[in-house]
Short mmCIF file of C-alpha atoms in Angstrom, two decimals:
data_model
loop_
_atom_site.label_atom_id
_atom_site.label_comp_id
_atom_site.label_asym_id
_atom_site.label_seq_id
_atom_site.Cartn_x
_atom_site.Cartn_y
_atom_site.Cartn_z
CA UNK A 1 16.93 219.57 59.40
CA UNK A 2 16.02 218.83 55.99
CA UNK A 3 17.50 215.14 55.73
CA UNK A 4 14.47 214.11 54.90
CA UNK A 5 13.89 215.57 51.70
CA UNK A 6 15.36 213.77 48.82
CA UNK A 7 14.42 216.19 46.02
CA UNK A 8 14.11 219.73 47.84
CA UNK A 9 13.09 221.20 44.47
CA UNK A 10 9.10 221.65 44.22
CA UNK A 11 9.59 222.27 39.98
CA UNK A 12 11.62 218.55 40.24
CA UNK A 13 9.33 216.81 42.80
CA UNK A 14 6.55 217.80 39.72
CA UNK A 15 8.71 216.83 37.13
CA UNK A 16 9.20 213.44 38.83
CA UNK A 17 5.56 213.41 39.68
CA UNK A 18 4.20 213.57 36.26
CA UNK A 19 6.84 211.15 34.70
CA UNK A 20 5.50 208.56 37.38
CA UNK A 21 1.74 209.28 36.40
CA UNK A 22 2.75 209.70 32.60
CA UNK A 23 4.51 205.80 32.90
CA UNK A 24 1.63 204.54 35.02
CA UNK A 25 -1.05 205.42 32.58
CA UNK A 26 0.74 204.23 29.84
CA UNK A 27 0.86 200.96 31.59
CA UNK A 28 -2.86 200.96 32.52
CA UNK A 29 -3.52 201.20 29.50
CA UNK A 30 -1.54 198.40 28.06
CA UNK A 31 -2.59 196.05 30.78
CA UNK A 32 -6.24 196.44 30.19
CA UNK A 33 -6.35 195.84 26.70
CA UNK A 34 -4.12 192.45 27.89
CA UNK A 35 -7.21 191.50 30.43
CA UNK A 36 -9.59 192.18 27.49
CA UNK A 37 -7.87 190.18 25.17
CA UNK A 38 -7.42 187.38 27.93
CA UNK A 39 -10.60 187.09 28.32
CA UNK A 40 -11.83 187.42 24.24
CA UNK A 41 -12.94 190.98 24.15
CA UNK A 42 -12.30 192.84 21.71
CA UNK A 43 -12.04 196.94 22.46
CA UNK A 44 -11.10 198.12 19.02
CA UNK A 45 -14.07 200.72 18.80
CA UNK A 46 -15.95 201.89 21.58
CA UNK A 47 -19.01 201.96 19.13
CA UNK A 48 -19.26 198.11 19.01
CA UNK A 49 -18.99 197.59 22.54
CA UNK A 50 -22.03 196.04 23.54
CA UNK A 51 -23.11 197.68 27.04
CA UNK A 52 -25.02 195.16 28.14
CA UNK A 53 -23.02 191.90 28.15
CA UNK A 54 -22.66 191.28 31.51
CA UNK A 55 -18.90 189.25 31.44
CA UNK A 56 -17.98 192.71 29.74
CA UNK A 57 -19.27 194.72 32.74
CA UNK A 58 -17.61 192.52 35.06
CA UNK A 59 -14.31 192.53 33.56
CA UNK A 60 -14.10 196.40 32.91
CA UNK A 61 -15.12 196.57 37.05
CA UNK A 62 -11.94 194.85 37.28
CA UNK A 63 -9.92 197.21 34.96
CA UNK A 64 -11.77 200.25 36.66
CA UNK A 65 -10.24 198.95 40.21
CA UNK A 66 -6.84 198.30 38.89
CA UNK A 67 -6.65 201.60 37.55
CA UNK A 68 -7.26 203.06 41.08
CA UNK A 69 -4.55 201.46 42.19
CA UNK A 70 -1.55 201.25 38.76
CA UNK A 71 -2.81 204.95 38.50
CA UNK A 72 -3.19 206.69 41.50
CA UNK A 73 -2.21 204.85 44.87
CA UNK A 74 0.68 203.54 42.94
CA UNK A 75 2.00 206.74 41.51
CA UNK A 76 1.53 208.55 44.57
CA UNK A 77 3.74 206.24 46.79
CA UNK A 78 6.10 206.02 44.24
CA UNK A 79 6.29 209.90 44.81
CA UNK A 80 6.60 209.68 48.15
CA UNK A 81 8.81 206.80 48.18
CA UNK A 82 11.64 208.81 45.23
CA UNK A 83 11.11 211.84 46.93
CA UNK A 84 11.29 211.62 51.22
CA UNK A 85 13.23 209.40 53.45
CA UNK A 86 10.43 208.34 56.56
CA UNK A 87 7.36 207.55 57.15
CA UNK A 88 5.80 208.47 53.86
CA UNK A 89 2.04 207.31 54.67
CA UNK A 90 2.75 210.47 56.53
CA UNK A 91 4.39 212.52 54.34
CA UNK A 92 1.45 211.79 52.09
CA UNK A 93 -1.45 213.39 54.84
CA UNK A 94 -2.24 210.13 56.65
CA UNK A 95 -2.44 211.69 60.06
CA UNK A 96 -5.40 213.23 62.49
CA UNK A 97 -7.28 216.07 61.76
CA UNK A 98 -6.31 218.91 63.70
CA UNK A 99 -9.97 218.94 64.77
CA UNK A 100 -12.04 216.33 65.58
CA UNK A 101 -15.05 217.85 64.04
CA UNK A 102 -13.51 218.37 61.16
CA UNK A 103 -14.25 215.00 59.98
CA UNK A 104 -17.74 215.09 60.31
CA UNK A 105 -17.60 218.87 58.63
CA UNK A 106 -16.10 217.65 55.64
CA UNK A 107 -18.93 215.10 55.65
CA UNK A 108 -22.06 217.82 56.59
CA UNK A 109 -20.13 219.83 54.30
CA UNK A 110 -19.90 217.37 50.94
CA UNK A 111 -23.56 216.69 51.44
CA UNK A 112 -24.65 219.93 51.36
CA UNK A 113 -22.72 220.76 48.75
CA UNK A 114 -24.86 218.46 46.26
CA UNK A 115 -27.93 221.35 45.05
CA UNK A 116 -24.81 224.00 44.06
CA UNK A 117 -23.43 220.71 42.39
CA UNK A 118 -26.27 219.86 40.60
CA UNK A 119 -27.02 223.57 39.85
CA UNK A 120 -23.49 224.80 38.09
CA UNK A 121 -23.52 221.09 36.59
CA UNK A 122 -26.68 222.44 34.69
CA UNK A 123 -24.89 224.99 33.43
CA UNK A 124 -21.87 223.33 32.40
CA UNK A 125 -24.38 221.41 30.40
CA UNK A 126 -25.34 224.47 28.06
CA UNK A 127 -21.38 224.51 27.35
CA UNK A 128 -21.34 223.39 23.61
CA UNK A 129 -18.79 221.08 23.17
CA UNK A 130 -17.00 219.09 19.75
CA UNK A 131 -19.12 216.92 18.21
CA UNK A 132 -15.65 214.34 19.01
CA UNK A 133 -16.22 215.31 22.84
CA UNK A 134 -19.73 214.99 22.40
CA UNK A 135 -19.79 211.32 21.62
CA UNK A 136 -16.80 210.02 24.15
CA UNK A 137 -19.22 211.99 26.78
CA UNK A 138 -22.16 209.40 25.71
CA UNK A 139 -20.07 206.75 25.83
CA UNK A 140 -19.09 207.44 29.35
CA UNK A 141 -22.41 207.52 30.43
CA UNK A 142 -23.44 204.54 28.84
CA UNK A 143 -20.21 203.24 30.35
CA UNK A 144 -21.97 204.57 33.52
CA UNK A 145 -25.06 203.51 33.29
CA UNK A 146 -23.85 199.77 32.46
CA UNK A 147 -22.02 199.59 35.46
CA UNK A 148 -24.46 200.78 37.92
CA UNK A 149 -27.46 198.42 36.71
CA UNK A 150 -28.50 196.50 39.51
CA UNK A 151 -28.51 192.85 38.60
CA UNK A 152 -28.61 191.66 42.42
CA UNK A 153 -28.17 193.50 45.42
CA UNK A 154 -24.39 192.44 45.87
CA UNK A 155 -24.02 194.55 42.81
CA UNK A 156 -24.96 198.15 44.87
CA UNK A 157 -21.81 196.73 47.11
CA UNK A 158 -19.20 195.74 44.59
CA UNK A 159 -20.06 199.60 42.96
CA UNK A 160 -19.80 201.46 46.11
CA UNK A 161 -16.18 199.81 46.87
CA UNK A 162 -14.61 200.13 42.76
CA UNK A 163 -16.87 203.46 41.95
CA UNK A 164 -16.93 205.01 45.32
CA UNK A 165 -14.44 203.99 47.74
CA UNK A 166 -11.44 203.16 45.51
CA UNK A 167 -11.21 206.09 43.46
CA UNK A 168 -11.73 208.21 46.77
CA UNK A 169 -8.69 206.76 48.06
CA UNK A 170 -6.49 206.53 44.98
CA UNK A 171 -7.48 210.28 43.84
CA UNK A 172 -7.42 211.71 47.50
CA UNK A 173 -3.51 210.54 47.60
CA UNK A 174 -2.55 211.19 43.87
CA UNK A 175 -4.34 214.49 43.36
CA UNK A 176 -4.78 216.33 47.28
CA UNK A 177 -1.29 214.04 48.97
CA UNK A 178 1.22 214.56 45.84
CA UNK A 179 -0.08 217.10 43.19
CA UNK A 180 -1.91 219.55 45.80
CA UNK A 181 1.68 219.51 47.73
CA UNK A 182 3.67 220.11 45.47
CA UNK A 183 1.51 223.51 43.63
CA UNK A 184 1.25 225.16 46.79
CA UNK A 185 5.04 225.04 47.72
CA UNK A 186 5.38 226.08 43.90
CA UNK A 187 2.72 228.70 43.72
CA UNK A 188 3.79 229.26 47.36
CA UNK A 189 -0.21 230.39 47.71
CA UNK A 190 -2.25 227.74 49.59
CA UNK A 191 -5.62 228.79 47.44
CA UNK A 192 -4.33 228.96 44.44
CA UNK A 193 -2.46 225.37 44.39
CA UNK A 194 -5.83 224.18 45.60
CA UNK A 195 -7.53 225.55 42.92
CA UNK A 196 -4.86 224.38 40.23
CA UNK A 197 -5.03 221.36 41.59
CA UNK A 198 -8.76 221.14 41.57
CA UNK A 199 -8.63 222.16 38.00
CA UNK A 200 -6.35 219.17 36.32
CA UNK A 201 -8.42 217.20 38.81
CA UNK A 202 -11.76 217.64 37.28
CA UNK A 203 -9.46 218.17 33.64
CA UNK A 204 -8.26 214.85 33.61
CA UNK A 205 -11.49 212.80 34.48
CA UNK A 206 -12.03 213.63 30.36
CA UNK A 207 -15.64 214.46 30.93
CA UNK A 208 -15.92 217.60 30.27
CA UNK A 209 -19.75 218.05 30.90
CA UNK A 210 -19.20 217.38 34.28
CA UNK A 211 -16.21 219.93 34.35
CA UNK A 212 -17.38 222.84 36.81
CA UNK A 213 -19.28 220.40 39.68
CA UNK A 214 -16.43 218.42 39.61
CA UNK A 215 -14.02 221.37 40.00
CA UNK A 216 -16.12 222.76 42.32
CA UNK A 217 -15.69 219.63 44.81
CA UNK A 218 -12.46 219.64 43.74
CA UNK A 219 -11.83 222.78 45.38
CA UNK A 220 -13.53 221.50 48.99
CA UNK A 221 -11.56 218.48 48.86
CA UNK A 222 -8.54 220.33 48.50
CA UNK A 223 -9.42 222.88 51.49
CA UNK A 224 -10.85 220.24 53.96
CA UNK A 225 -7.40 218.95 53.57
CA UNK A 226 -4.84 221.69 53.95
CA UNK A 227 -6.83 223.04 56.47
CA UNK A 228 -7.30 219.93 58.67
CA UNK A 229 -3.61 218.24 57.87
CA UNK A 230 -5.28 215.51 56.83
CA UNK A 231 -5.84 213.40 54.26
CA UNK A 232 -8.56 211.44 56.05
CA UNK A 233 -10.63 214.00 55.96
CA UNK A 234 -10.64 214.78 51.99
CA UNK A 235 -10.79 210.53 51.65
CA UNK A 236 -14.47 210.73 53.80
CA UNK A 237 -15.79 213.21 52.09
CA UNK A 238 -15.02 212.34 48.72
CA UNK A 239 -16.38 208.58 49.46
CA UNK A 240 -19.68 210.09 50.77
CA UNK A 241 -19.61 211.94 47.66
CA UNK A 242 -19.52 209.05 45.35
CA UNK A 243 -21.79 206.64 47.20
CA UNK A 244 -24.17 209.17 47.42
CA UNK A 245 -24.08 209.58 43.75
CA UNK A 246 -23.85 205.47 43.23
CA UNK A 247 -26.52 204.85 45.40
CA UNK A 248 -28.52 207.43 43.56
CA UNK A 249 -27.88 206.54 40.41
CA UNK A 250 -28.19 203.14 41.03
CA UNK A 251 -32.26 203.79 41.38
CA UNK A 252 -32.60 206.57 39.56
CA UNK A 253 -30.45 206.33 36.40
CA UNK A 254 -31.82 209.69 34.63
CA UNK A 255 -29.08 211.46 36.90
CA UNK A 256 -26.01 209.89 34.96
CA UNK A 257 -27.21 211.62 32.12
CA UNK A 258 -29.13 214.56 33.16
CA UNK A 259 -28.67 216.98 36.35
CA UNK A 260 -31.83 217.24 37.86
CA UNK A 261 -33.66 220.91 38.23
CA UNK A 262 -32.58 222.89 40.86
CA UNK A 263 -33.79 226.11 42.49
CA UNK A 264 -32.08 229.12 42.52
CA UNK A 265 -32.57 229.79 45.48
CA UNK A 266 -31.30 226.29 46.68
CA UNK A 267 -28.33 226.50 44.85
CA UNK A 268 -27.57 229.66 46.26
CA UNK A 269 -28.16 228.32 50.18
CA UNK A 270 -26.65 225.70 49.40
CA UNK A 271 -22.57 227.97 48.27
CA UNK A 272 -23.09 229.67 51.03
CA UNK A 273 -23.24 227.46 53.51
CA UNK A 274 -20.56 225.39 52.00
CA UNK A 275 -18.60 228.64 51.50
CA UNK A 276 -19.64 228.96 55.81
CA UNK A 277 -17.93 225.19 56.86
CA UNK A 278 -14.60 226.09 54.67
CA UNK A 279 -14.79 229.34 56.06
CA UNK A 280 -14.70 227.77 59.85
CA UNK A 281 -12.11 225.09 58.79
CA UNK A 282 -9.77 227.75 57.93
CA UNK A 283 -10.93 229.80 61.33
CA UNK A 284 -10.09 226.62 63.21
CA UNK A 285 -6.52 225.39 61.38
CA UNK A 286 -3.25 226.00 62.57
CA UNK A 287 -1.56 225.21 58.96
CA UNK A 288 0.47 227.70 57.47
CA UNK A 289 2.23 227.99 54.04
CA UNK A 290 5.19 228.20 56.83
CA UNK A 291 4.87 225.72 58.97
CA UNK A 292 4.48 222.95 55.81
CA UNK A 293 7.21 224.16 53.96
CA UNK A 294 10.00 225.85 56.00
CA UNK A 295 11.24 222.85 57.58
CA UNK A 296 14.81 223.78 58.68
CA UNK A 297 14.26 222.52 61.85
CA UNK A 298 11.54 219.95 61.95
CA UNK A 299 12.25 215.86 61.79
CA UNK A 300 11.11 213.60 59.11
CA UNK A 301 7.86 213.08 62.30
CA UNK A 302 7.45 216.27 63.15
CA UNK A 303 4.57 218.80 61.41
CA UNK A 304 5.30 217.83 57.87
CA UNK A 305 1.68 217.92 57.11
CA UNK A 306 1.44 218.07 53.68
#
């Protein structure tokens, strides 16, 4: 039964995909220069901005945790919502792990991912890049660095939910729920839509010193959830990831610029035994390219997992 498939075709559901996103961040866009101007801030250079004004900070918080939702949660539903007839919180991964342990995997697995991070991180910083790169890079990190000052403790709070658990949500559903779907059925090669979708995941955060560590996680997000069925699993781990990393930089501020020194040999422990936990997710999963995507016979509620 395949009633519940609106658009059967995975080159349309992509086509339909990006037009959504295309609109959404058009309209993001749009809206937050409204809220700046609503509030008389003016955003014609990036230059002039003046980083440490604080009703500045607190009104680009609020932009940062509308965009979450105009350009992620939103285009994702909308995806679900043209595309399936059903339950599409499910259609979109929100269901149980097929392990219980996979859960707290995906958590042992994100933090011990953090020296390889750091390490290839460091070597995306010897990338050279345009001088025009260069400066939007510096910019985002004294973006960055503006938002995470600590001006009261409630401020380590109000970060962790717009920086950390926000974006972990929104990009979980619009990048590993919709995009990740749809470039496996197309590639019809669980890996490699993983890795393509890691790619214009890490691509199209615009920071492109940060481009291999955040592909890199990227990837593990992707596998802890095709392997476990669910997108819970991929939301944890990326949260962790970011309030780690908020937390962090929160007292130690040197990290938004800078990737701190890492062994070798630290780096190296630390692939493999990320490279270990992926390898036992996919020892312990059930899913199939198959049993996602051949769905002659299954219900709108029946192991459409992805």
């Amino acid at each position: 039964m395949r009633g519940h498939l609106r658009i059967k075709s995975p080159l349309s559901q992509l086509g339909l995909f990006l037009g959504i996103f295309g609109v959404a961040y058009i309209l993001i866009g749009v809206l937050s220069v409204l809220i700046y101007q609503a509030n008389g801030i003016s955003i014609a250079s990036l230059e002039t901005i003046d980083w440490n004004n604080p009703h500045f900070i607190s009104i680009s918080k609020w932009v940062q945790a509308l965009s979450s939702v105009f350009l992620f949660i939103l285009p994702a539903y909308l995806y679900a919502r043209f595309t399936f007839t059903g339950n599409y919180s499910y259609f979109l991964g929100f269901r149980n792990a097929e392990k219980a342990n996979m859960y707290v995997l995906a958590v042992v697995g994100i933090l011990l991912a953090i020296p390889f991070v750091f390490w290839i991180g460091k070597l995306n910083e010897g990338i050279p890049l345009p001088e025009g790169l260069t400066k939007l890079e510096q910019q985002a990190g004294q973006q960055m660095a503006a938002f995470l000052k600590i001006r009261n403790p409630f401020d380590i709070v109000v970060n962790v939910f717009i920086i950390a658990l926000l974006p972990a949500i929104g990009e979980e559903l619009c990048f590993r729920g919709a995009l990740q779907r749809i470039l496996i059925q197309v590639t019809r090669n669980p890996w490699a839509g993983i890795v393509l979708t890691a790619v214009l995941f890490s691509a199209l955060h615009l920071q492109f010193s940060g481009f291999l560590p955040r592909m890199f996680l990227g990837i593990a997000l992707g596998a802890f959830y095709w392997f476990s069925g669910s997108i819970y699993t991929s939301m944890i781990a990326h949260f962790v990831n970011n309030a780690v990393q908020v937390i962090w930089a929160s007292y130690a501020p040197d990290v938004i610029e800078k990737n701190p020194e890492i062994p070798v040999l630290a780096a190296i422990a630390s692939g493999i035994v990320v490279w270990a936990i992926l390898w036992f997710f996919q020892k312990q999963s059930t899913v199939t390219w198959a049993k996602v995507y051949h769905t002659d016979e299954l219900t709108p509620f029946d192991q459409f997992i992805a």
